[in-house]
Amino acid sequence: MDAEVTLTVDGTRHQLPVDTRTTLLDLMRERLGVTSPKKGCDHGQCGACTVLLDGQRQLPCLALAVAHDGAEITTADGLAPAGELHPVQQAFLDNDAFQCGYCTPGQICSAVGVIDEVSRGWPSHATADLTGEVELSHDEVAERMSGNLCRCAAYVNIVPAVQQAGGAR
Amino acid sequence: MKPFAYARPADVAEAVRDVAAEPTAVFLAGGTNLVDHLKLGVARPDLVVDVRTLTSREVTDLPDGGLRLGAASTNSEVAADRRVLERYPVLAQALLAGATGQLRNTATTGGNPLQRTRCVYFGDVTTPCNKREPGSGCSAVGGYTRYHAVLGTTAALPDPTAAETCIATHPSDMAVALAALDAQVQVLGPTGERTIPFTELHRLPGDDPSKDTTLDHGELITAIDLPPLLAGTRSAYRKVRDRASYAFALVSVAAVVSGTDVRIALGGVAHKPWRATRAEELLRGAELTGHAVRTAMDAELAAAQPQPGEGGGNGFKIPLVNRTVVATLRELTPEASA
């Protein structure tokens, strides 16, 4: 069964009919040619497909496209103007925060979300004082990024990359 | 995935009518659990009714001093709300102990307590499961029981072929905190509105393990209310899991110490968030020493039934949850800790 949806992905508006079963991830990758969000587990467990959906990091593999008519999506590919790097992307390069790179677009979008959430004072499971200041310590980054798996185990460099981009010392 | 029709009605009343009229219809909110179940074939609705944008996303003050969590408020937003953090830390801690940042940004107040069990056999359509396929039997009995129930089960070794057998646990952390807080669930159904005490929202498997809750088909959670708390109330959530982040609870404890009352809810041990009412009675007005709490929890757990299974079964949960309650109450009442 089809339904018409309109979406904006990385600044480009798309309007097209979709099968109600289509996820936002499959719509982007298979229909719109947007391959920056990667399909890892397709069950919300690995974080490889993480994008900014209406401004927050979310998982398009668990979102039905038909339920997100009118959504604004930013993928890792759309974080910065063509030819430029977003500070999180630069920090991943500076810290050598990847090996094979498959999880990297999801890691980067998740990191952008983490830095925004910290700037709004959102605590995490690793925050000792829930109503106090949040700092991007190693434990805070590790906890907040726990939804992004890296089979190459580049975590040891991902954590400092997120700290650098987030302005931690 | 089986084909389904999708509807986004104009308001909640229409959504309730739509679901009530179609026996296989389901509500869709954040979808973090439902969409996965659509892919796995665990959920096979003919109609999906989207309510994500129909209920309130706000957290509002109630006249009695409590808080109302709109059904569409996200787990992230509730966990970051200053009023929740300051007055109901047990709820913020429970939310922050669950899932991941991405999932908490999507999952909702109305949906989280209605998530289904993470029993591996429930999620695997090639295996018998009374919860997924009523009457087919229970594959968990004698199988992988590490995440399964020790309380509220029917027998020490349930019959895996019986239609009523189910040793699944409820996976929500949020629900354990809401049970300890004596939250109230605002529900809209085909015949009108009603309020359900949160402790009565979930049910034991009884003779129908396919039903997780006491909601009727077509009933929709529109909000969850947190009652006002006595001045000086302290609360905390403690979760024990196999890895430090992004894992379901082996056991968890939500505790609220308020005046002479102590309220204790347990996660990971039963088909529903388990209020330790026997222990609460024994501890009412008592000094919460480690010995008193341990003894009260021994009484609470006297009827616990460990399940054998692969890797040694789940008998470890009984001493573990006792110790976790002791540790949580010690954290809340350090003055009584001896």
Short mmCIF file of C-alpha atoms in Angstrom, two decimals:
data_model
loop_
_atom_site.label_atom_id
_atom_site.label_comp_id
_atom_site.label_asym_id
_atom_site.label_seq_id
_atom_site.Cartn_x
_atom_site.Cartn_y
_atom_site.Cartn_z
CA MET A 1 0.00 0.00 0.00
CA ASP A 2 1.43 3.34 -1.06
CA ALA A 3 1.34 6.79 0.48
CA GLU A 4 2.77 10.12 -0.69
CA VAL A 5 5.52 11.63 1.45
CA THR A 6 7.56 14.80 1.30
CA LEU A 7 11.00 14.88 2.93
CA THR A 8 13.95 17.21 3.02
CA VAL A 9 17.29 15.38 3.09
CA ASP A 10 20.49 17.43 3.36
CA GLY A 11 18.62 20.47 2.08
CA THR A 12 17.05 18.77 -0.95
CA ARG A 13 13.29 18.40 -1.00
CA HIS A 14 11.82 15.11 -2.26
CA GLN A 15 8.21 14.19 -2.88
CA LEU A 16 7.36 10.63 -3.86
CA PRO A 17 5.00 7.72 -3.23
CA VAL A 18 6.31 5.07 -0.80
CA ASP A 19 5.13 1.64 0.27
CA THR A 20 3.91 1.98 3.89
CA ARG A 21 6.48 -0.65 4.92
CA THR A 22 9.46 1.43 3.77
CA THR A 23 11.81 2.70 6.46
CA LEU A 24 13.43 6.13 6.22
CA LEU A 25 16.76 4.32 5.85
CA ASP A 26 15.67 2.24 2.86
CA LEU A 27 13.95 5.25 1.32
CA MET A 28 17.14 7.31 1.50
CA ARG A 29 19.50 4.57 0.34
CA GLU A 30 17.38 2.78 -2.26
CA ARG A 31 15.16 5.53 -3.65
CA LEU A 32 16.92 8.85 -3.07
CA GLY A 33 20.53 7.75 -3.60
CA VAL A 34 21.53 9.04 -0.18
CA THR A 35 24.04 6.40 0.95
CA SER A 36 25.79 8.22 3.78
CA PRO A 37 23.61 6.55 6.46
CA LYS A 38 24.79 2.91 6.50
CA LYS A 39 22.69 -0.18 7.04
CA GLY A 40 24.33 -2.31 9.73
CA CYS A 41 21.93 -4.36 11.80
CA ASP A 42 18.68 -2.77 10.54
CA HIS A 43 17.22 -3.35 14.03
CA GLY A 44 18.28 -0.26 15.97
CA GLN A 45 21.17 -1.97 17.69
CA CYS A 46 24.31 -0.74 15.92
CA GLY A 47 23.82 2.98 15.22
CA ALA A 48 25.41 2.87 11.73
CA CYS A 49 22.38 4.61 10.21
CA THR A 50 22.22 7.46 12.77
CA VAL A 51 21.04 10.77 11.26
CA LEU A 52 19.68 14.03 12.63
CA LEU A 53 15.91 13.68 12.23
CA ASP A 54 14.09 16.93 12.97
CA GLY A 55 17.22 18.11 14.77
CA GLN A 56 17.88 15.10 17.02
CA ARG A 57 20.02 12.01 16.51
CA GLN A 58 17.69 9.13 15.71
CA LEU A 59 17.68 5.82 13.82
CA PRO A 60 16.06 5.82 10.36
CA CYS A 61 16.08 1.99 10.28
CA LEU A 62 13.35 2.06 12.96
CA ALA A 63 11.32 4.89 11.40
CA LEU A 64 8.59 4.28 8.85
CA ALA A 65 8.91 6.86 6.07
CA VAL A 66 5.14 7.29 5.91
CA ALA A 67 5.11 8.36 9.57
CA HIS A 68 7.66 11.13 8.92
CA ASP A 69 5.98 13.12 6.18
CA GLY A 70 7.47 16.61 6.20
CA ALA A 71 10.60 15.56 8.13
CA GLU A 72 13.94 17.36 7.89
CA ILE A 73 16.89 14.97 7.81
CA THR A 74 20.58 15.77 7.97
CA THR A 75 23.04 12.97 7.24
CA ALA A 76 26.80 13.06 7.80
CA ASP A 77 27.07 14.07 4.13
CA GLY A 78 24.99 17.18 4.71
CA LEU A 79 26.55 18.49 7.93
CA ALA A 80 28.80 20.99 6.11
CA PRO A 81 28.67 22.76 2.75
CA ALA A 82 30.26 20.84 -0.14
CA GLY A 83 34.03 20.85 0.12
CA GLU A 84 34.06 21.86 3.79
CA LEU A 85 34.25 19.80 6.95
CA HIS A 86 32.03 20.01 10.02
CA PRO A 87 34.09 20.39 13.25
CA VAL A 88 33.15 16.83 14.24
CA GLN A 89 34.37 15.51 10.87
CA GLN A 90 37.62 17.47 11.28
CA ALA A 91 38.03 16.06 14.80
CA PHE A 92 37.59 12.49 13.50
CA LEU A 93 40.35 13.14 10.94
CA ASP A 94 42.62 14.80 13.51
CA ASN A 95 42.24 11.87 15.91
CA ASP A 96 42.31 9.05 13.33
CA ALA A 97 38.94 8.01 14.78
CA PHE A 98 38.12 5.22 12.33
CA GLN A 99 39.54 2.29 10.47
CA CYS A 100 37.21 0.82 7.83
CA GLY A 101 34.86 3.80 8.03
CA TYR A 102 31.56 1.95 7.71
CA CYS A 103 30.20 3.10 11.08
CA THR A 104 31.74 6.57 10.75
CA PRO A 105 28.80 8.54 9.24
CA GLY A 106 26.62 7.25 12.08
CA GLN A 107 29.31 7.94 14.68
CA ILE A 108 29.66 11.50 13.38
CA CYS A 109 25.93 12.25 13.40
CA SER A 110 25.65 10.72 16.86
CA ALA A 111 28.58 12.86 18.07
CA VAL A 112 26.90 16.01 16.72
CA GLY A 113 23.80 15.00 18.69
CA VAL A 114 25.83 14.28 21.84
CA ILE A 115 27.50 17.69 21.75
CA ASP A 116 24.12 19.39 21.32
CA GLU A 117 22.57 17.37 24.16
CA VAL A 118 25.47 18.24 26.48
CA SER A 119 25.16 21.93 25.58
CA ARG A 120 21.53 21.76 26.67
CA GLY A 121 22.57 20.30 30.01
CA TRP A 122 21.06 16.85 29.45
CA PRO A 123 22.52 14.41 31.96
CA SER A 124 23.42 10.79 31.16
CA HIS A 125 23.77 7.53 33.08
CA ALA A 126 27.42 8.52 33.62
CA THR A 127 26.57 11.91 35.19
CA ALA A 128 27.21 11.82 38.96
CA ASP A 129 25.17 14.95 39.78
CA LEU A 130 22.03 14.87 37.64
CA THR A 131 21.26 18.55 38.21
CA GLY A 132 24.87 19.80 37.96
CA GLU A 133 27.11 20.79 35.07
CA VAL A 134 27.86 18.14 32.45
CA GLU A 135 31.43 17.83 31.18
CA LEU A 136 32.53 15.75 28.22
CA SER A 137 34.68 13.37 30.24
CA HIS A 138 35.80 10.04 28.80
CA ASP A 139 33.04 8.23 30.72
CA GLU A 140 30.38 10.68 29.53
CA VAL A 141 31.38 10.26 25.88
CA ALA A 142 31.60 6.47 26.16
CA GLU A 143 28.14 6.27 27.75
CA ARG A 144 26.51 8.72 25.36
CA MET A 145 28.05 7.05 22.28
CA SER A 146 27.17 3.50 23.42
CA GLY A 147 24.55 3.19 20.70
CA ASN A 148 27.22 3.37 17.97
CA LEU A 149 29.16 0.16 17.53
CA CYS A 150 32.54 -0.01 15.77
CA ARG A 151 33.67 -3.47 14.75
CA CYS A 152 37.18 -2.11 14.18
CA ALA A 153 37.09 -0.93 17.81
CA ALA A 154 38.26 2.58 16.99
CA TYR A 155 36.65 3.73 20.22
CA VAL A 156 40.00 4.66 21.70
CA ASN A 157 40.25 7.45 19.12
CA ILE A 158 36.53 8.20 18.73
CA VAL A 159 36.25 9.32 22.36
CA PRO A 160 38.98 12.00 22.10
CA ALA A 161 37.55 13.10 18.73
CA VAL A 162 34.17 13.76 20.31
CA GLN A 163 35.84 15.50 23.24
CA GLN A 164 37.84 17.73 20.87
CA ALA A 165 34.79 18.64 18.81
CA GLY A 166 32.79 19.30 21.96
CA GLY A 167 35.40 21.71 23.26
CA ALA A 168 36.59 19.54 26.13
CA ARG A 169 40.14 20.21 27.28
CA MET B 1 7.09 -7.46 6.14
CA LYS B 2 3.37 -8.12 5.80
CA PRO B 3 1.53 -5.28 3.99
CA PHE B 4 -0.47 -2.92 6.21
CA ALA B 5 -2.57 0.19 5.83
CA TYR B 6 -1.37 3.35 7.57
CA ALA B 7 -3.60 6.01 9.08
CA ARG B 8 -2.87 9.29 10.80
CA PRO B 9 -6.27 10.41 12.12
CA ALA B 10 -7.13 14.00 12.99
CA ASP B 11 -7.31 13.41 16.75
CA VAL B 12 -6.99 10.78 19.47
CA ALA B 13 -10.72 10.02 19.55
CA GLU B 14 -10.64 9.07 15.88
CA ALA B 15 -7.45 7.05 16.42
CA VAL B 16 -9.11 5.08 19.20
CA ARG B 17 -12.17 4.41 17.03
CA ASP B 18 -9.93 3.27 14.14
CA VAL B 19 -7.99 0.78 16.26
CA ALA B 20 -11.08 -0.47 18.11
CA ALA B 21 -12.79 -1.21 14.79
CA GLU B 22 -9.97 -3.37 13.39
CA PRO B 23 -8.99 -6.45 15.49
CA THR B 24 -5.35 -6.52 14.34
CA ALA B 25 -4.79 -2.75 14.37
CA VAL B 26 -1.98 -1.26 16.45
CA PHE B 27 -1.04 2.22 17.62
CA LEU B 28 2.31 3.60 16.44
CA ALA B 29 4.16 6.17 18.55
CA GLY B 30 7.99 6.30 18.45
CA GLY B 31 8.04 2.88 16.82
CA THR B 32 11.40 1.75 18.21
CA ASN B 33 9.90 -1.59 19.28
CA LEU B 34 6.95 -1.90 16.88
CA VAL B 35 8.89 -1.27 13.66
CA ASP B 36 11.43 -3.91 14.69
CA HIS B 37 8.57 -6.35 15.36
CA LEU B 38 7.03 -5.57 11.97
CA LYS B 39 10.34 -6.54 10.36
CA LEU B 40 10.68 -9.72 12.42
CA GLY B 41 7.10 -10.80 11.76
CA VAL B 42 6.37 -10.71 15.49
CA ALA B 43 3.74 -8.00 14.86
CA ARG B 44 1.47 -8.57 11.85
CA PRO B 45 -1.19 -5.82 11.89
CA ASP B 46 -3.44 -4.98 8.94
CA LEU B 47 -3.64 -1.38 10.11
CA VAL B 48 -1.09 0.90 11.80
CA VAL B 49 -2.60 4.01 13.40
CA ASP B 50 -0.04 6.75 14.01
CA VAL B 51 -0.63 8.70 17.23
CA ARG B 52 2.86 10.21 17.62
CA THR B 53 1.71 13.72 16.79
CA LEU B 54 -1.78 13.42 18.34
CA THR B 55 -1.01 13.30 22.06
CA SER B 56 0.81 15.96 24.07
CA ARG B 57 4.61 16.10 23.98
CA GLU B 58 4.67 18.38 27.04
CA VAL B 59 5.52 17.82 30.69
CA THR B 60 3.09 19.98 32.68
CA ASP B 61 2.54 20.83 36.34
CA LEU B 62 -0.62 19.38 37.89
CA PRO B 63 -2.67 21.41 40.40
CA ASP B 64 -1.93 18.87 43.16
CA GLY B 65 1.82 19.42 42.80
CA GLY B 66 2.44 16.40 40.60
CA LEU B 67 3.59 16.28 36.99
CA ARG B 68 1.79 15.12 33.86
CA LEU B 69 3.92 13.47 31.18
CA GLY B 70 2.19 13.74 27.81
CA ALA B 71 2.17 10.39 26.01
CA ALA B 72 4.30 11.79 23.16
CA SER B 73 6.98 13.29 25.40
CA THR B 74 10.22 11.52 24.57
CA ASN B 75 12.28 9.51 27.02
CA SER B 76 15.16 12.02 26.48
CA GLU B 77 13.04 15.07 27.19
CA VAL B 78 11.47 13.60 30.33
CA ALA B 79 14.89 12.49 31.63
CA ALA B 80 16.25 16.04 31.10
CA ASP B 81 13.26 17.88 32.59
CA ARG B 82 14.47 19.87 35.63
CA ARG B 83 11.31 19.06 37.61
CA VAL B 84 11.80 15.34 36.99
CA LEU B 85 15.51 15.53 37.84
CA GLU B 86 14.89 17.43 41.07
CA ARG B 87 11.71 15.75 42.34
CA TYR B 88 11.64 12.31 40.71
CA PRO B 89 15.32 11.33 40.24
CA VAL B 90 14.31 7.63 40.24
CA LEU B 91 12.48 8.22 36.97
CA ALA B 92 15.30 10.19 35.33
CA GLN B 93 17.84 7.56 36.40
CA ALA B 94 15.67 4.73 35.08
CA LEU B 95 15.20 6.44 31.72
CA LEU B 96 18.91 7.22 31.42
CA ALA B 97 19.79 3.59 32.26
CA GLY B 98 17.74 2.36 29.31
CA ALA B 99 18.50 2.02 25.60
CA THR B 100 20.75 4.59 23.85
CA GLY B 101 20.68 8.31 23.15
CA GLN B 102 19.23 7.71 19.68
CA LEU B 103 16.46 5.44 20.97
CA ARG B 104 15.61 7.71 23.90
CA ASN B 105 15.19 10.61 21.43
CA THR B 106 12.50 8.57 19.65
CA ALA B 107 10.84 6.46 22.35
CA THR B 108 7.86 7.99 24.14
CA THR B 109 6.23 8.05 27.57
CA GLY B 110 3.18 6.22 26.22
CA GLY B 111 5.15 3.65 24.26
CA ASN B 112 7.96 2.75 26.63
CA PRO B 113 5.77 0.92 29.20
CA LEU B 114 4.05 -0.94 26.33
CA GLN B 115 7.25 -2.34 24.83
CA ARG B 116 7.23 -6.14 24.59
CA THR B 117 9.50 -8.62 26.33
CA ARG B 118 13.04 -9.14 25.05
CA CYS B 119 12.76 -12.92 25.56
CA VAL B 120 14.83 -14.23 22.63
CA TYR B 121 12.19 -16.83 21.77
CA PHE B 122 9.43 -14.18 21.59
CA GLY B 123 11.50 -12.37 18.96
CA ASP B 124 12.23 -15.52 16.95
CA VAL B 125 9.21 -16.58 14.90
CA THR B 126 10.73 -20.02 14.23
CA THR B 127 10.28 -21.06 17.89
CA PRO B 128 7.15 -21.81 19.95
CA CYS B 129 6.08 -18.91 22.18
CA ASN B 130 2.77 -18.55 24.00
CA LYS B 131 3.11 -14.77 24.10
CA ARG B 132 3.57 -14.46 20.33
CA GLU B 133 1.56 -17.51 19.22
CA PRO B 134 -0.94 -18.44 21.95
CA GLY B 135 -1.04 -22.18 22.64
CA SER B 136 2.25 -22.96 20.88
CA GLY B 137 4.19 -23.56 24.12
CA CYS B 138 7.16 -21.90 25.80
CA SER B 139 10.69 -22.34 24.44
CA ALA B 140 12.33 -20.50 27.31
CA VAL B 141 11.62 -23.14 29.96
CA GLY B 142 14.84 -25.13 30.23
CA GLY B 143 16.42 -22.95 27.53
CA TYR B 144 18.17 -19.58 27.78
CA THR B 145 16.70 -18.20 31.04
CA ARG B 146 19.29 -15.62 32.07
CA TYR B 147 16.87 -12.73 31.45
CA HIS B 148 13.75 -14.53 32.65
CA ALA B 149 11.41 -14.39 35.62
CA VAL B 150 11.87 -15.75 39.13
CA LEU B 151 8.69 -14.21 40.59
CA GLY B 152 5.06 -14.59 39.54
CA THR B 153 5.65 -17.82 37.64
CA THR B 154 3.25 -20.72 38.08
CA ALA B 155 5.54 -23.55 39.10
CA ALA B 156 9.15 -24.36 39.91
CA LEU B 157 9.53 -26.01 36.52
CA PRO B 158 6.57 -24.94 34.35
CA ASP B 159 5.34 -27.28 31.64
CA PRO B 160 6.85 -25.96 28.39
CA THR B 161 3.95 -27.41 26.38
CA ALA B 162 1.18 -25.79 28.46
CA ALA B 163 -0.63 -22.83 26.89
CA GLU B 164 -0.34 -20.70 30.03
CA THR B 165 3.43 -21.11 30.45
CA CYS B 166 5.49 -17.94 30.09
CA ILE B 167 8.59 -16.97 32.08
CA ALA B 168 9.29 -13.72 30.20
CA THR B 169 10.19 -10.50 32.00
CA HIS B 170 9.06 -6.98 31.22
CA PRO B 171 12.08 -5.09 29.86
CA SER B 172 11.25 -1.43 30.62
CA ASP B 173 13.37 0.46 33.15
CA MET B 174 10.95 3.40 33.08
CA ALA B 175 8.08 1.15 34.11
CA VAL B 176 9.91 0.01 37.26
CA ALA B 177 10.34 3.63 38.37
CA LEU B 178 6.72 4.48 37.57
CA ALA B 179 5.56 1.48 39.63
CA ALA B 180 7.58 2.68 42.64
CA LEU B 181 6.24 6.22 42.23
CA ASP B 182 2.59 5.05 42.22
CA ALA B 183 2.08 6.86 38.91
CA GLN B 184 -1.37 7.01 37.33
CA VAL B 185 -2.05 6.17 33.69
CA GLN B 186 -4.55 8.31 31.75
CA VAL B 187 -6.29 6.18 29.15
CA LEU B 188 -8.73 6.96 26.37
CA GLY B 189 -10.78 4.08 24.99
CA PRO B 190 -13.77 3.50 22.74
CA THR B 191 -16.09 3.94 25.73
CA GLY B 192 -14.36 6.97 27.25
CA GLU B 193 -11.56 7.91 29.62
CA ARG B 194 -10.30 6.08 32.66
CA THR B 195 -7.37 6.26 35.06
CA ILE B 196 -5.36 3.13 35.87
CA PRO B 197 -2.88 2.92 38.75
CA PHE B 198 0.45 2.20 37.04
CA THR B 199 0.90 -0.86 39.27
CA GLU B 200 -2.24 -2.32 37.65
CA LEU B 201 -1.25 -1.55 34.04
CA HIS B 202 0.85 -4.69 33.62
CA ARG B 203 -0.29 -8.21 34.46
CA LEU B 204 1.15 -11.61 35.24
CA PRO B 205 0.84 -14.20 32.46
CA GLY B 206 -2.10 -15.94 34.18
CA ASP B 207 -3.94 -18.05 31.62
CA ASP B 208 -3.08 -15.70 28.70
CA PRO B 209 0.61 -14.82 28.34
CA SER B 210 -0.14 -12.99 25.07
CA LYS B 211 -1.58 -10.09 27.07
CA ASP B 212 1.08 -7.87 28.69
CA THR B 213 -1.31 -5.29 30.10
CA THR B 214 -4.84 -4.72 31.36
CA LEU B 215 -5.60 -2.31 28.50
CA ASP B 216 -8.46 -3.31 26.24
CA HIS B 217 -8.00 -3.34 22.47
CA GLY B 218 -8.35 0.25 21.28
CA GLU B 219 -7.37 1.84 24.58
CA LEU B 220 -4.65 4.47 24.24
CA ILE B 221 -2.38 5.93 26.91
CA THR B 222 -2.71 9.73 26.62
CA ALA B 223 -0.58 10.74 29.62
CA ILE B 224 1.13 9.41 32.73
CA ASP B 225 0.77 11.39 35.95
CA LEU B 226 3.40 11.49 38.68
CA PRO B 227 1.80 12.09 42.08
CA PRO B 228 3.08 14.84 44.39
CA LEU B 229 5.67 13.66 46.90
CA LEU B 230 6.08 14.49 50.58
CA ALA B 231 8.81 17.00 51.32
CA GLY B 232 12.09 15.18 51.91
CA THR B 233 11.21 12.22 49.71
CA ARG B 234 14.29 10.48 48.31
CA SER B 235 14.36 8.09 45.38
CA ALA B 236 16.84 6.17 43.24
CA TYR B 237 17.11 3.55 40.51
CA ARG B 238 19.83 0.94 40.36
CA LYS B 239 20.30 -1.41 37.40
CA VAL B 240 22.54 -4.47 37.19
CA ARG B 241 23.40 -5.65 33.69
CA ASP B 242 25.89 -7.74 31.73
CA ARG B 243 27.68 -4.68 30.31
CA ALA B 244 27.99 -1.11 31.49
CA SER B 245 25.74 0.51 28.89
CA TYR B 246 23.03 -0.38 26.40
CA ALA B 247 21.87 -3.67 27.93
CA PHE B 248 18.64 -4.84 29.50
CA ALA B 249 18.53 -5.41 33.24
CA LEU B 250 19.43 -8.69 34.85
CA VAL B 251 17.76 -7.13 37.88
CA SER B 252 16.89 -3.55 38.71
CA VAL B 253 15.50 -1.70 41.71
CA ALA B 254 13.48 1.50 42.01
CA ALA B 255 13.15 2.73 45.58
CA VAL B 256 11.26 5.69 47.06
CA VAL B 257 11.69 6.63 50.73
CA SER B 258 8.92 8.98 51.81
CA GLY B 259 8.15 9.72 55.46
CA THR B 260 7.78 6.34 57.18
CA ASP B 261 7.03 4.58 53.88
CA VAL B 262 9.46 2.83 51.61
CA ARG B 263 8.30 1.77 48.18
CA ILE B 264 10.30 -0.80 46.25
CA ALA B 265 9.78 -1.97 42.67
CA LEU B 266 11.87 -4.66 41.00
CA GLY B 267 12.74 -5.06 37.32
CA GLY B 268 14.06 -8.07 35.44
CA VAL B 269 12.45 -10.57 37.80
CA ALA B 270 8.82 -10.91 36.66
CA HIS B 271 6.34 -10.57 33.81
CA LYS B 272 5.52 -7.11 35.20
CA PRO B 273 7.34 -4.48 37.23
CA TRP B 274 7.22 -6.17 40.65
CA ARG B 275 6.17 -4.09 43.65
CA ALA B 276 7.77 -5.69 46.70
CA THR B 277 4.70 -5.11 48.84
CA ARG B 278 5.61 -7.76 51.44
CA ALA B 279 9.00 -6.13 52.04
CA GLU B 280 7.38 -2.68 52.07
CA GLU B 281 4.99 -3.76 54.84
CA LEU B 282 7.83 -5.15 56.93
CA LEU B 283 9.89 -1.97 56.48
CA ARG B 284 7.13 0.59 57.10
CA GLY B 285 8.25 2.80 59.96
CA ALA B 286 11.34 0.65 60.57
CA GLU B 287 14.91 1.85 60.60
CA LEU B 288 16.29 0.85 57.19
CA THR B 289 19.36 -1.00 58.40
CA GLY B 290 21.03 -3.44 56.06
CA HIS B 291 19.85 -6.29 58.26
CA ALA B 292 16.22 -5.09 58.27
CA VAL B 293 16.16 -4.64 54.50
CA ARG B 294 17.84 -7.99 53.86
CA THR B 295 15.34 -9.76 56.12
CA ALA B 296 12.37 -8.02 54.52
CA MET B 297 13.62 -8.95 51.06
CA ASP B 298 14.15 -12.57 52.17
CA ALA B 299 10.43 -12.60 52.97
CA GLU B 300 9.56 -10.97 49.65
CA LEU B 301 11.63 -13.52 47.75
CA ALA B 302 10.57 -16.59 49.74
CA ALA B 303 8.33 -17.73 46.89
CA ALA B 304 10.86 -17.00 44.14
CA GLN B 305 11.34 -19.83 41.64
CA PRO B 306 14.75 -20.02 39.97
CA GLN B 307 14.62 -21.34 36.42
CA PRO B 308 17.24 -23.87 35.32
CA GLY B 309 18.63 -23.38 31.86
CA GLU B 310 21.64 -22.91 29.62
CA GLY B 311 24.64 -21.45 31.43
CA GLY B 312 23.31 -22.25 34.88
CA GLY B 313 19.85 -20.76 34.73
CA ASN B 314 18.76 -17.64 36.59
CA GLY B 315 18.89 -18.57 40.27
CA PHE B 316 21.60 -15.91 40.69
CA LYS B 317 18.88 -13.26 40.45
CA ILE B 318 17.43 -14.04 43.88
CA PRO B 319 20.46 -13.07 46.01
CA LEU B 320 21.40 -10.40 43.44
CA VAL B 321 18.11 -8.53 43.66
CA ASN B 322 18.15 -8.77 47.46
CA ARG B 323 21.63 -7.22 47.58
CA THR B 324 20.64 -4.59 45.02
CA VAL B 325 17.70 -3.47 47.18
CA VAL B 326 20.00 -3.28 50.22
CA ALA B 327 22.50 -1.18 48.24
CA THR B 328 19.84 1.15 46.84
CA LEU B 329 18.30 1.83 50.25
CA ARG B 330 21.74 2.30 51.80
CA GLU B 331 22.38 4.98 49.16
CA LEU B 332 19.06 6.68 50.03
CA THR B 333 19.40 6.40 53.83
CA PRO B 334 23.13 6.46 54.62
CA GLU B 335 22.27 7.38 58.25
CA ALA B 336 20.68 3.93 58.77
CA SER B 337 23.32 1.88 57.04
CA ALA B 338 24.70 -0.43 59.71
#
